[in-house]
């Protein structure tokens, strides 16, 4: 499978004009697929952007490009679901989990203070846990984890083994978290959706795995969050290059 030529497919959609012209971000998506899967992937991304709870877009761009770099295969993180009944409890649990991932408490406080300022970013923010500053220089664009996918049959098998819903939202979030945690200088990820109808979020780290938290905000809220906590001694350009350009396919660990 990994000997075949692969294509990176990317979509972004916005409302009231393109992102560059100040439009509202509606949806984005990225896939990594062989030639025979391109038609389906483009259609899936078109559908994702057109049927979105953040609104109907009037701008969309879908593009694909052939990939020549070798593809890395990465296992999904172990998953746990933490049930909470209020957003306050969910946010508090997320802070606890970040502490367990060795993020200093004052830096967790700083990151949470800054979250509102990042809410228009359509990718992720790289947050340096030594300076307490955002270091990616990408403004509203942020860093989009790209060239990533989890082939459907393998994901479905994994989902049934783990009693998880086999939907594309969970697949994409698990794939992003697995790639992000593969980088040696990224200590943890904090995420919840900017979609008003989806309130489950997660904290992910190399040791703790993918820790789902069932309520990170109230329904109807359109502000989301995606922060990668980096350890400070990082080469920012090479980290961003890894996140955007290193081709990765997720593959479950075979049960013996
Ligand atoms: N790379 C970087 N940032 C991204 C990417 C990406 N590929 N995709 C989304 N983001 C950022 C962007 O700023 C979005 O606004 C924000 O994350 C939220 O994205 O039940 O659905 O796709 O286990 O709305 C997590 C829980 C769901 C799933 C997260 O995020 C579960 C979700 P969304
Ligand atoms: Mg979203």
PDB file of C-alpha atoms and ligand atoms in Angstrom:
ATOM      1  CA  UNK A   1       0.000   0.000   0.000  1.00  0.00           C
ATOM      2  CA  UNK A   2       2.764   2.443   0.962  1.00  0.00           C
ATOM      3  CA  UNK A   3       4.485   1.823  -2.390  1.00  0.00           C
ATOM      4  CA  UNK A   4       1.692   3.570  -4.315  1.00  0.00           C
ATOM      5  CA  UNK A   5       1.691   7.269  -5.181  1.00  0.00           C
ATOM      6  CA  UNK A   6      -0.308   9.367  -2.743  1.00  0.00           C
ATOM      7  CA  UNK A   7      -2.039  12.732  -3.052  1.00  0.00           C
ATOM      8  CA  UNK A   8      -2.594  15.393  -0.418  1.00  0.00           C
ATOM      9  CA  UNK A   9      -6.081  16.930  -0.682  1.00  0.00           C
ATOM     10  CA  UNK A  10      -6.960  20.114   1.191  1.00  0.00           C
ATOM     11  CA  UNK A  11     -10.186  22.061   1.552  1.00  0.00           C
ATOM     12  CA  UNK A  12     -11.052  25.371   3.198  1.00  0.00           C
ATOM     13  CA  UNK A  13     -14.410  27.115   3.187  1.00  0.00           C
ATOM     14  CA  UNK A  14     -15.550  30.500   4.436  1.00  0.00           C
ATOM     15  CA  UNK A  15     -18.588  32.794   4.457  1.00  0.00           C
ATOM     16  CA  UNK A  16     -18.841  36.466   3.428  1.00  0.00           C
ATOM     17  CA  UNK A  17     -15.765  36.180   1.236  1.00  0.00           C
ATOM     18  CA  UNK A  18     -12.518  34.259   1.294  1.00  0.00           C
ATOM     19  CA  UNK A  19     -10.402  33.937   4.434  1.00  0.00           C
ATOM     20  CA  UNK A  20      -7.954  36.472   2.977  1.00  0.00           C
ATOM     21  CA  UNK A  21     -10.775  38.990   2.556  1.00  0.00           C
ATOM     22  CA  UNK A  22     -11.889  38.616   6.143  1.00  0.00           C
ATOM     23  CA  UNK A  23     -14.606  35.988   5.625  1.00  0.00           C
ATOM     24  CA  UNK A  24     -15.740  33.807   8.523  1.00  0.00           C
ATOM     25  CA  UNK A  25     -14.029  30.425   8.650  1.00  0.00           C
ATOM     26  CA  UNK A  26     -16.579  27.651   8.171  1.00  0.00           C
ATOM     27  CA  UNK A  27     -14.651  24.436   7.640  1.00  0.00           C
ATOM     28  CA  UNK A  28     -11.334  22.922   6.613  1.00  0.00           C
ATOM     29  CA  UNK A  29     -10.179  19.415   5.918  1.00  0.00           C
ATOM     30  CA  UNK A  30      -7.200  17.429   4.756  1.00  0.00           C
ATOM     31  CA  UNK A  31      -6.766  13.951   3.344  1.00  0.00           C
ATOM     32  CA  UNK A  32      -3.962  11.732   2.044  1.00  0.00           C
ATOM     33  CA  UNK A  33      -5.119   9.231  -0.542  1.00  0.00           C
ATOM     34  CA  UNK A  34      -4.140   7.218  -3.623  1.00  0.00           C
ATOM     35  CA  UNK A  35      -5.230   8.290  -7.116  1.00  0.00           C
ATOM     36  CA  UNK A  36      -8.216   5.921  -7.102  1.00  0.00           C
ATOM     37  CA  UNK A  37      -9.513   7.551  -3.900  1.00  0.00           C
ATOM     38  CA  UNK A  38      -9.237  11.170  -5.111  1.00  0.00           C
ATOM     39  CA  UNK A  39     -12.764  11.452  -6.474  1.00  0.00           C
ATOM     40  CA  UNK A  40     -14.293  10.249  -3.206  1.00  0.00           C
ATOM     41  CA  UNK A  41     -11.971  12.383  -1.049  1.00  0.00           C
ATOM     42  CA  UNK A  42     -12.775  15.570  -2.988  1.00  0.00           C
ATOM     43  CA  UNK A  43     -16.486  14.758  -2.722  1.00  0.00           C
ATOM     44  CA  UNK A  44     -16.231  14.057   1.009  1.00  0.00           C
ATOM     45  CA  UNK A  45     -14.472  17.400   1.578  1.00  0.00           C
ATOM     46  CA  UNK A  46     -17.006  19.248  -0.602  1.00  0.00           C
ATOM     47  CA  UNK A  47     -19.804  17.710   1.456  1.00  0.00           C
ATOM     48  CA  UNK A  48     -18.010  18.528   4.727  1.00  0.00           C
ATOM     49  CA  UNK A  49     -17.725  22.205   3.816  1.00  0.00           C
ATOM     50  CA  UNK A  50     -21.224  22.535   2.332  1.00  0.00           C
ATOM     51  CA  UNK A  51     -23.178  20.952   5.181  1.00  0.00           C
ATOM     52  CA  UNK A  52     -21.623  22.710   8.133  1.00  0.00           C
ATOM     53  CA  UNK A  53     -23.199  23.827  11.407  1.00  0.00           C
ATOM     54  CA  UNK A  54     -21.103  27.046  11.360  1.00  0.00           C
ATOM     55  CA  UNK A  55     -22.968  28.179   8.247  1.00  0.00           C
ATOM     56  CA  UNK A  56     -23.129  27.932   4.464  1.00  0.00           C
ATOM     57  CA  UNK A  57     -19.927  28.985   2.700  1.00  0.00           C
ATOM     58  CA  UNK A  58     -19.727  31.329  -0.276  1.00  0.00           C
ATOM     59  CA  UNK A  59     -16.027  30.591  -0.791  1.00  0.00           C
ATOM     60  CA  UNK A  60     -14.369  27.207  -1.023  1.00  0.00           C
ATOM     61  CA  UNK A  61     -11.033  25.994  -2.273  1.00  0.00           C
ATOM     62  CA  UNK A  62     -10.221  22.319  -2.797  1.00  0.00           C
ATOM     63  CA  UNK A  63      -6.820  21.376  -4.142  1.00  0.00           C
ATOM     64  CA  UNK A  64      -4.727  18.257  -4.485  1.00  0.00           C
ATOM     65  CA  UNK A  65      -1.064  17.602  -5.137  1.00  0.00           C
ATOM     66  CA  UNK A  66       0.999  14.464  -5.621  1.00  0.00           C
ATOM     67  CA  UNK A  67       3.359  13.578  -2.778  1.00  0.00           C
ATOM     68  CA  UNK A  68       6.875  12.304  -3.397  1.00  0.00           C
ATOM     69  CA  UNK A  69       8.126  12.030   0.182  1.00  0.00           C
ATOM     70  CA  UNK A  70       7.968   8.663   1.945  1.00  0.00           C
ATOM     71  CA  UNK A  71       4.904   8.173   4.146  1.00  0.00           C
ATOM     72  CA  UNK A  72       5.282   7.490   7.845  1.00  0.00           C
ATOM     73  CA  UNK A  73       2.909   5.052   9.509  1.00  0.00           C
ATOM     74  CA  UNK A  74       1.814   5.991  13.055  1.00  0.00           C
ATOM     75  CA  UNK A  75      -0.339   4.107  15.576  1.00  0.00           C
ATOM     76  CA  UNK A  76      -3.367   5.830  17.109  1.00  0.00           C
ATOM     77  CA  UNK A  77      -3.067   6.935  20.738  1.00  0.00           C
ATOM     78  CA  UNK A  78      -4.831   4.980  23.454  1.00  0.00           C
ATOM     79  CA  UNK A  79      -8.231   6.562  24.172  1.00  0.00           C
ATOM     80  CA  UNK A  80     -10.086   7.304  27.395  1.00  0.00           C
ATOM     81  CA  UNK A  81     -13.400   9.137  27.798  1.00  0.00           C
ATOM     82  CA  UNK A  82     -13.903  11.385  30.823  1.00  0.00           C
ATOM     83  CA  UNK A  83     -17.554  12.192  31.497  1.00  0.00           C
ATOM     84  CA  UNK A  84     -18.301  15.650  32.896  1.00  0.00           C
ATOM     85  CA  UNK A  85     -21.658  17.427  33.135  1.00  0.00           C
ATOM     86  CA  UNK A  86     -20.597  21.078  32.905  1.00  0.00           C
ATOM     87  CA  UNK A  87     -18.165  23.075  30.768  1.00  0.00           C
ATOM     88  CA  UNK A  88     -16.521  24.388  33.967  1.00  0.00           C
ATOM     89  CA  UNK A  89     -15.708  20.846  35.100  1.00  0.00           C
ATOM     90  CA  UNK A  90     -14.468  19.981  31.617  1.00  0.00           C
ATOM     91  CA  UNK A  91     -12.141  22.997  31.505  1.00  0.00           C
ATOM     92  CA  UNK A  92     -10.864  22.217  35.015  1.00  0.00           C
ATOM     93  CA  UNK A  93     -10.159  18.602  34.047  1.00  0.00           C
ATOM     94  CA  UNK A  94      -8.321  19.771  30.915  1.00  0.00           C
ATOM     95  CA  UNK A  95      -6.050  21.916  33.109  1.00  0.00           C
ATOM     96  CA  UNK A  96      -5.360  18.935  35.395  1.00  0.00           C
ATOM     97  CA  UNK A  97      -4.449  16.763  32.420  1.00  0.00           C
ATOM     98  CA  UNK A  98      -2.100  19.432  31.017  1.00  0.00           C
ATOM     99  CA  UNK A  99      -0.404  19.576  34.410  1.00  0.00           C
ATOM    100  CA  UNK A 100       0.083  15.809  34.214  1.00  0.00           C
ATOM    101  CA  UNK A 101       1.753  16.352  30.840  1.00  0.00           C
ATOM    102  CA  UNK A 102       4.341  18.528  32.668  1.00  0.00           C
ATOM    103  CA  UNK A 103       3.049  21.905  31.490  1.00  0.00           C
ATOM    104  CA  UNK A 104       3.814  24.388  34.303  1.00  0.00           C
ATOM    105  CA  UNK A 105       0.661  25.667  36.007  1.00  0.00           C
ATOM    106  CA  UNK A 106       1.367  29.355  35.303  1.00  0.00           C
ATOM    107  CA  UNK A 107       1.741  28.520  31.594  1.00  0.00           C
ATOM    108  CA  UNK A 108      -1.583  26.671  31.602  1.00  0.00           C
ATOM    109  CA  UNK A 109      -3.175  29.777  33.146  1.00  0.00           C
ATOM    110  CA  UNK A 110      -1.527  31.975  30.504  1.00  0.00           C
ATOM    111  CA  UNK A 111      -2.689  29.745  27.631  1.00  0.00           C
ATOM    112  CA  UNK A 112      -6.283  29.720  28.922  1.00  0.00           C
ATOM    113  CA  UNK A 113      -6.228  33.532  29.224  1.00  0.00           C
ATOM    114  CA  UNK A 114      -5.128  33.754  25.572  1.00  0.00           C
ATOM    115  CA  UNK A 115      -7.672  31.301  24.155  1.00  0.00           C
ATOM    116  CA  UNK A 116     -10.273  33.987  23.384  1.00  0.00           C
ATOM    117  CA  UNK A 117      -7.666  35.871  21.329  1.00  0.00           C
ATOM    118  CA  UNK A 118      -6.993  32.713  19.260  1.00  0.00           C
ATOM    119  CA  UNK A 119     -10.642  31.977  18.507  1.00  0.00           C
ATOM    120  CA  UNK A 120     -10.510  33.291  14.916  1.00  0.00           C
ATOM    121  CA  UNK A 121      -7.507  31.122  14.033  1.00  0.00           C
ATOM    122  CA  UNK A 122      -8.437  28.430  11.487  1.00  0.00           C
ATOM    123  CA  UNK A 123      -5.497  26.150  12.300  1.00  0.00           C
ATOM    124  CA  UNK A 124      -3.628  25.452  15.503  1.00  0.00           C
ATOM    125  CA  UNK A 125      -1.540  27.754  17.687  1.00  0.00           C
ATOM    126  CA  UNK A 126       1.976  26.764  18.825  1.00  0.00           C
ATOM    127  CA  UNK A 127       2.337  27.854  22.440  1.00  0.00           C
ATOM    128  CA  UNK A 128       5.828  27.945  23.959  1.00  0.00           C
ATOM    129  CA  UNK A 129       5.709  26.787  27.592  1.00  0.00           C
ATOM    130  CA  UNK A 130       8.935  28.625  28.507  1.00  0.00           C
ATOM    131  CA  UNK A 131       8.094  32.115  27.226  1.00  0.00           C
ATOM    132  CA  UNK A 132       4.309  31.739  27.527  1.00  0.00           C
ATOM    133  CA  UNK A 133       4.009  33.116  24.004  1.00  0.00           C
ATOM    134  CA  UNK A 134       2.553  32.014  20.736  1.00  0.00           C
ATOM    135  CA  UNK A 135       5.496  31.231  18.450  1.00  0.00           C
ATOM    136  CA  UNK A 136       4.020  30.267  15.077  1.00  0.00           C
ATOM    137  CA  UNK A 137       3.714  33.729  13.449  1.00  0.00           C
ATOM    138  CA  UNK A 138       0.771  32.530  11.362  1.00  0.00           C
ATOM    139  CA  UNK A 139      -1.879  34.973  12.578  1.00  0.00           C
ATOM    140  CA  UNK A 140      -5.425  33.968  11.544  1.00  0.00           C
ATOM    141  CA  UNK A 141      -4.165  31.064   9.462  1.00  0.00           C
ATOM    142  CA  UNK A 142      -2.464  29.148  12.254  1.00  0.00           C
ATOM    143  CA  UNK A 143      -0.823  25.808  11.480  1.00  0.00           C
ATOM    144  CA  UNK A 144      -2.963  23.174   9.741  1.00  0.00           C
ATOM    145  CA  UNK A 145      -1.856  19.593  10.329  1.00  0.00           C
ATOM    146  CA  UNK A 146      -1.949  18.235   6.776  1.00  0.00           C
ATOM    147  CA  UNK A 147      -0.960  15.258   4.605  1.00  0.00           C
ATOM    148  CA  UNK A 148      -2.679  12.944   7.033  1.00  0.00           C
ATOM    149  CA  UNK A 149      -5.324  10.238   6.846  1.00  0.00           C
ATOM    150  CA  UNK A 150      -6.561   7.047   8.446  1.00  0.00           C
ATOM    151  CA  UNK A 151      -7.655   4.524   5.804  1.00  0.00           C
ATOM    152  CA  UNK A 152     -11.336   3.741   6.355  1.00  0.00           C
ATOM    153  CA  UNK A 153     -11.232  -0.086   6.801  1.00  0.00           C
ATOM    154  CA  UNK A 154      -8.489   0.149   9.430  1.00  0.00           C
ATOM    155  CA  UNK A 155     -10.295   2.972  11.249  1.00  0.00           C
ATOM    156  CA  UNK A 156     -13.585   1.022  11.266  1.00  0.00           C
ATOM    157  CA  UNK A 157     -11.842  -2.031  12.687  1.00  0.00           C
ATOM    158  CA  UNK A 158     -10.196   0.124  15.370  1.00  0.00           C
ATOM    159  CA  UNK A 159     -13.511   1.838  16.236  1.00  0.00           C
ATOM    160  CA  UNK A 160     -15.339  -1.460  16.661  1.00  0.00           C
ATOM    161  CA  UNK A 161     -12.519  -2.862  18.816  1.00  0.00           C
ATOM    162  CA  UNK A 162     -12.675   0.255  21.030  1.00  0.00           C
ATOM    163  CA  UNK A 163     -16.454   0.740  21.179  1.00  0.00           C
ATOM    164  CA  UNK A 164     -16.107   4.156  19.550  1.00  0.00           C
ATOM    165  CA  UNK A 165     -18.421   5.748  16.980  1.00  0.00           C
ATOM    166  CA  UNK A 166     -16.848   5.364  13.533  1.00  0.00           C
ATOM    167  CA  UNK A 167     -17.455   8.950  12.389  1.00  0.00           C
ATOM    168  CA  UNK A 168     -15.093  11.173  10.466  1.00  0.00           C
ATOM    169  CA  UNK A 169     -14.861  13.815  13.212  1.00  0.00           C
ATOM    170  CA  UNK A 170     -13.403  11.305  15.681  1.00  0.00           C
ATOM    171  CA  UNK A 171     -11.192   9.809  12.974  1.00  0.00           C
ATOM    172  CA  UNK A 172      -9.751  13.217  12.063  1.00  0.00           C
ATOM    173  CA  UNK A 173      -9.200  14.303  15.664  1.00  0.00           C
ATOM    174  CA  UNK A 174      -7.453  11.031  16.550  1.00  0.00           C
ATOM    175  CA  UNK A 175      -5.283  11.254  13.439  1.00  0.00           C
ATOM    176  CA  UNK A 176      -4.245  14.852  14.180  1.00  0.00           C
ATOM    177  CA  UNK A 177      -3.497  14.031  17.840  1.00  0.00           C
ATOM    178  CA  UNK A 178      -1.397  10.987  16.879  1.00  0.00           C
ATOM    179  CA  UNK A 179       0.697  13.008  14.413  1.00  0.00           C
ATOM    180  CA  UNK A 180       1.090  15.936  16.805  1.00  0.00           C
ATOM    181  CA  UNK A 181       2.189  13.706  19.708  1.00  0.00           C
ATOM    182  CA  UNK A 182       4.756  12.060  17.425  1.00  0.00           C
ATOM    183  CA  UNK A 183       6.782  15.283  17.356  1.00  0.00           C
ATOM    184  CA  UNK A 184       9.513  15.125  20.041  1.00  0.00           C
ATOM    185  CA  UNK A 185       9.067  18.760  21.151  1.00  0.00           C
ATOM    186  CA  UNK A 186       5.269  18.858  21.383  1.00  0.00           C
ATOM    187  CA  UNK A 187       4.282  17.969  24.920  1.00  0.00           C
ATOM    188  CA  UNK A 188       0.501  18.137  24.703  1.00  0.00           C
ATOM    189  CA  UNK A 189      -2.472  19.219  22.631  1.00  0.00           C
ATOM    190  CA  UNK A 190      -5.650  20.916  23.864  1.00  0.00           C
ATOM    191  CA  UNK A 191      -8.670  20.929  21.552  1.00  0.00           C
ATOM    192  CA  UNK A 192     -12.355  21.485  21.333  1.00  0.00           C
ATOM    193  CA  UNK A 193     -14.474  22.169  18.286  1.00  0.00           C
ATOM    194  CA  UNK A 194     -15.573  25.546  16.961  1.00  0.00           C
ATOM    195  CA  UNK A 195     -18.770  23.864  15.714  1.00  0.00           C
ATOM    196  CA  UNK A 196     -21.767  25.021  17.790  1.00  0.00           C
ATOM    197  CA  UNK A 197     -23.247  21.501  17.885  1.00  0.00           C
ATOM    198  CA  UNK A 198     -20.171  19.631  19.168  1.00  0.00           C
ATOM    199  CA  UNK A 199     -19.040  20.034  22.777  1.00  0.00           C
ATOM    200  CA  UNK A 200     -16.671  17.100  23.387  1.00  0.00           C
ATOM    201  CA  UNK A 201     -12.976  18.007  23.338  1.00  0.00           C
ATOM    202  CA  UNK A 202      -9.713  16.427  24.414  1.00  0.00           C
ATOM    203  CA  UNK A 203      -6.243  16.735  25.843  1.00  0.00           C
ATOM    204  CA  UNK A 204      -3.611  14.513  24.206  1.00  0.00           C
ATOM    205  CA  UNK A 205      -0.076  13.675  25.258  1.00  0.00           C
ATOM    206  CA  UNK A 206       2.522  11.005  24.596  1.00  0.00           C
ATOM    207  CA  UNK A 207       2.016   9.276  27.951  1.00  0.00           C
ATOM    208  CA  UNK A 208      -1.645   9.956  28.714  1.00  0.00           C
ATOM    209  CA  UNK A 209      -2.854   9.283  25.169  1.00  0.00           C
ATOM    210  CA  UNK A 210      -6.085  10.812  23.857  1.00  0.00           C
ATOM    211  CA  UNK A 211      -8.193  11.929  26.831  1.00  0.00           C
ATOM    212  CA  UNK A 212     -11.689  12.836  25.689  1.00  0.00           C
ATOM    213  CA  UNK A 213     -13.677  15.272  27.843  1.00  0.00           C
ATOM    214  CA  UNK A 214     -17.404  15.145  27.117  1.00  0.00           C
ATOM    215  CA  UNK A 215     -18.179  18.817  27.766  1.00  0.00           C
ATOM    216  CA  UNK A 216     -15.692  21.618  27.083  1.00  0.00           C
ATOM    217  CA  UNK A 217     -18.218  24.370  26.235  1.00  0.00           C
ATOM    218  CA  UNK A 218     -21.955  24.963  26.097  1.00  0.00           C
ATOM    219  CA  UNK A 219     -23.957  23.961  23.021  1.00  0.00           C
ATOM    220  CA  UNK A 220     -24.413  26.882  20.612  1.00  0.00           C
ATOM    221  CA  UNK A 221     -20.968  28.334  21.344  1.00  0.00           C
ATOM    222  CA  UNK A 222     -18.972  28.862  18.118  1.00  0.00           C
ATOM    223  CA  UNK A 223     -15.586  29.347  19.724  1.00  0.00           C
ATOM    224  CA  UNK A 224     -13.131  26.481  19.534  1.00  0.00           C
ATOM    225  CA  UNK A 225      -9.530  25.889  20.485  1.00  0.00           C
ATOM    226  CA  UNK A 226      -6.526  23.991  19.222  1.00  0.00           C
ATOM    227  CA  UNK A 227      -3.221  24.587  21.007  1.00  0.00           C
ATOM    228  CA  UNK A 228       0.010  22.601  20.690  1.00  0.00           C
ATOM    229  CA  UNK A 229       2.197  23.074  23.774  1.00  0.00           C
ATOM    230  CA  UNK A 230       5.866  23.054  22.728  1.00  0.00           C
ATOM    231  CA  UNK A 231       8.876  22.846  25.009  1.00  0.00           C
ATOM    232  CA  UNK A 232      10.783  25.969  24.029  1.00  0.00           C
ATOM    233  CA  UNK A 233      14.005  24.522  22.633  1.00  0.00           C
ATOM    234  CA  UNK A 234      12.223  23.933  19.419  1.00  0.00           C
ATOM    235  CA  UNK A 235      13.154  24.770  15.847  1.00  0.00           C
ATOM    236  CA  UNK A 236       9.801  26.359  15.003  1.00  0.00           C
ATOM    237  CA  UNK A 237      10.176  26.104  11.221  1.00  0.00           C
ATOM    238  CA  UNK A 238      11.037  22.429  11.283  1.00  0.00           C
ATOM    239  CA  UNK A 239       8.149  21.698  13.670  1.00  0.00           C
ATOM    240  CA  UNK A 240       5.676  23.507  11.383  1.00  0.00           C
ATOM    241  CA  UNK A 241       7.190  21.742   8.403  1.00  0.00           C
ATOM    242  CA  UNK A 242       6.605  18.374  10.098  1.00  0.00           C
ATOM    243  CA  UNK A 243       2.988  19.227  10.956  1.00  0.00           C
ATOM    244  CA  UNK A 244       2.138  20.543   7.490  1.00  0.00           C
ATOM    245  CA  UNK A 245       4.308  18.467   5.187  1.00  0.00           C
ATOM    246  CA  UNK A 246       5.299  15.100   6.671  1.00  0.00           C
ATOM    247  CA  UNK A 247       2.923  12.559   5.089  1.00  0.00           C
ATOM    248  CA  UNK A 248       1.382  10.306   7.744  1.00  0.00           C
ATOM    249  CA  UNK A 249      -1.078   7.434   7.655  1.00  0.00           C
ATOM    250  CA  UNK A 250      -2.571   6.154  10.876  1.00  0.00           C
ATOM    251  CA  UNK A 251      -2.601   2.394  11.279  1.00  0.00           C
ATOM    252  CA  UNK A 252      -3.952   0.525  14.279  1.00  0.00           C
ATOM    253  CA  UNK A 253      -1.792  -1.904  16.204  1.00  0.00           C
ATOM    254  CA  UNK A 254      -2.788  -5.429  15.211  1.00  0.00           C
ATOM    255  CA  UNK A 255      -4.103  -7.460  18.147  1.00  0.00           C
ATOM    256  CA  UNK A 256      -2.086 -10.647  18.568  1.00  0.00           C
TER     257      UNK A 256
HETATM  258  N1  LIG B   1      -4.719  21.279  11.854  1.00  0.00           N
HETATM  259  C1  LIG B   1      -4.653  22.251  12.789  1.00  0.00           C
HETATM  260  N2  LIG B   1      -5.718  22.784  13.373  1.00  0.00           N
HETATM  261  C2  LIG B   1      -6.915  22.320  13.012  1.00  0.00           C
HETATM  262  C3  LIG B   1      -7.075  21.283  12.048  1.00  0.00           C
HETATM  263  C4  LIG B   1      -5.900  20.775  11.462  1.00  0.00           C
HETATM  264  N3  LIG B   1      -5.931  19.812  10.529  1.00  0.00           N
HETATM  265  N4  LIG B   1      -8.394  21.035  11.919  1.00  0.00           N
HETATM  266  C5  LIG B   1      -9.019  21.870  12.738  1.00  0.00           C
HETATM  267  N5  LIG B   1      -8.142  22.671  13.412  1.00  0.00           N
HETATM  268  C6  LIG B   1      -8.408  23.716  14.390  1.00  0.00           C
HETATM  269  C7  LIG B   1      -9.156  24.898  13.817  1.00  0.00           C
HETATM  270  O1  LIG B   1      -8.742  26.083  14.449  1.00  0.00           O
HETATM  271  C8  LIG B   1     -10.580  24.598  14.178  1.00  0.00           C
HETATM  272  O2  LIG B   1     -11.315  25.772  14.313  1.00  0.00           O
HETATM  273  C9  LIG B   1     -10.424  23.873  15.513  1.00  0.00           C
HETATM  274  O3  LIG B   1      -9.191  23.183  15.424  1.00  0.00           O
HETATM  275  C10 LIG B   1     -11.521  22.897  15.788  1.00  0.00           C
HETATM  276  O4  LIG B   1     -11.641  22.020  14.667  1.00  0.00           O
HETATM  277  O5  LIG B   1     -15.315  13.133  20.164  1.00  0.00           O
HETATM  278  O6  LIG B   1     -14.283  18.682  15.733  1.00  0.00           O
HETATM  279  O7  LIG B   1     -12.642  20.194  13.331  1.00  0.00           O
HETATM  280  O8  LIG B   1     -13.214  12.515  20.390  1.00  0.00           O
HETATM  281  O9  LIG B   1     -14.146  21.774  14.682  1.00  0.00           O
HETATM  282  C11 LIG B   1     -12.603  16.728  19.181  1.00  0.00           C
HETATM  283  C12 LIG B   1     -13.307  15.616  19.925  1.00  0.00           C
HETATM  284  C13 LIG B   1     -13.425  17.354  18.089  1.00  0.00           C
HETATM  285  C14 LIG B   1     -13.666  14.451  19.045  1.00  0.00           C
HETATM  286  C15 LIG B   1     -12.648  18.478  17.493  1.00  0.00           C
HETATM  287  O10 LIG B   1     -12.576  20.165  15.848  1.00  0.00           O
HETATM  288  C16 LIG B   1     -14.094  13.282  19.917  1.00  0.00           C
HETATM  289  C17 LIG B   1     -13.263  19.096  16.275  1.00  0.00           C
HETATM  290  P1  LIG B   1     -12.844  21.025  14.556  1.00  0.00           P
HETATM  291 MG1  LIG B   2     -14.821  23.074  13.152  1.00  0.00          MG
END
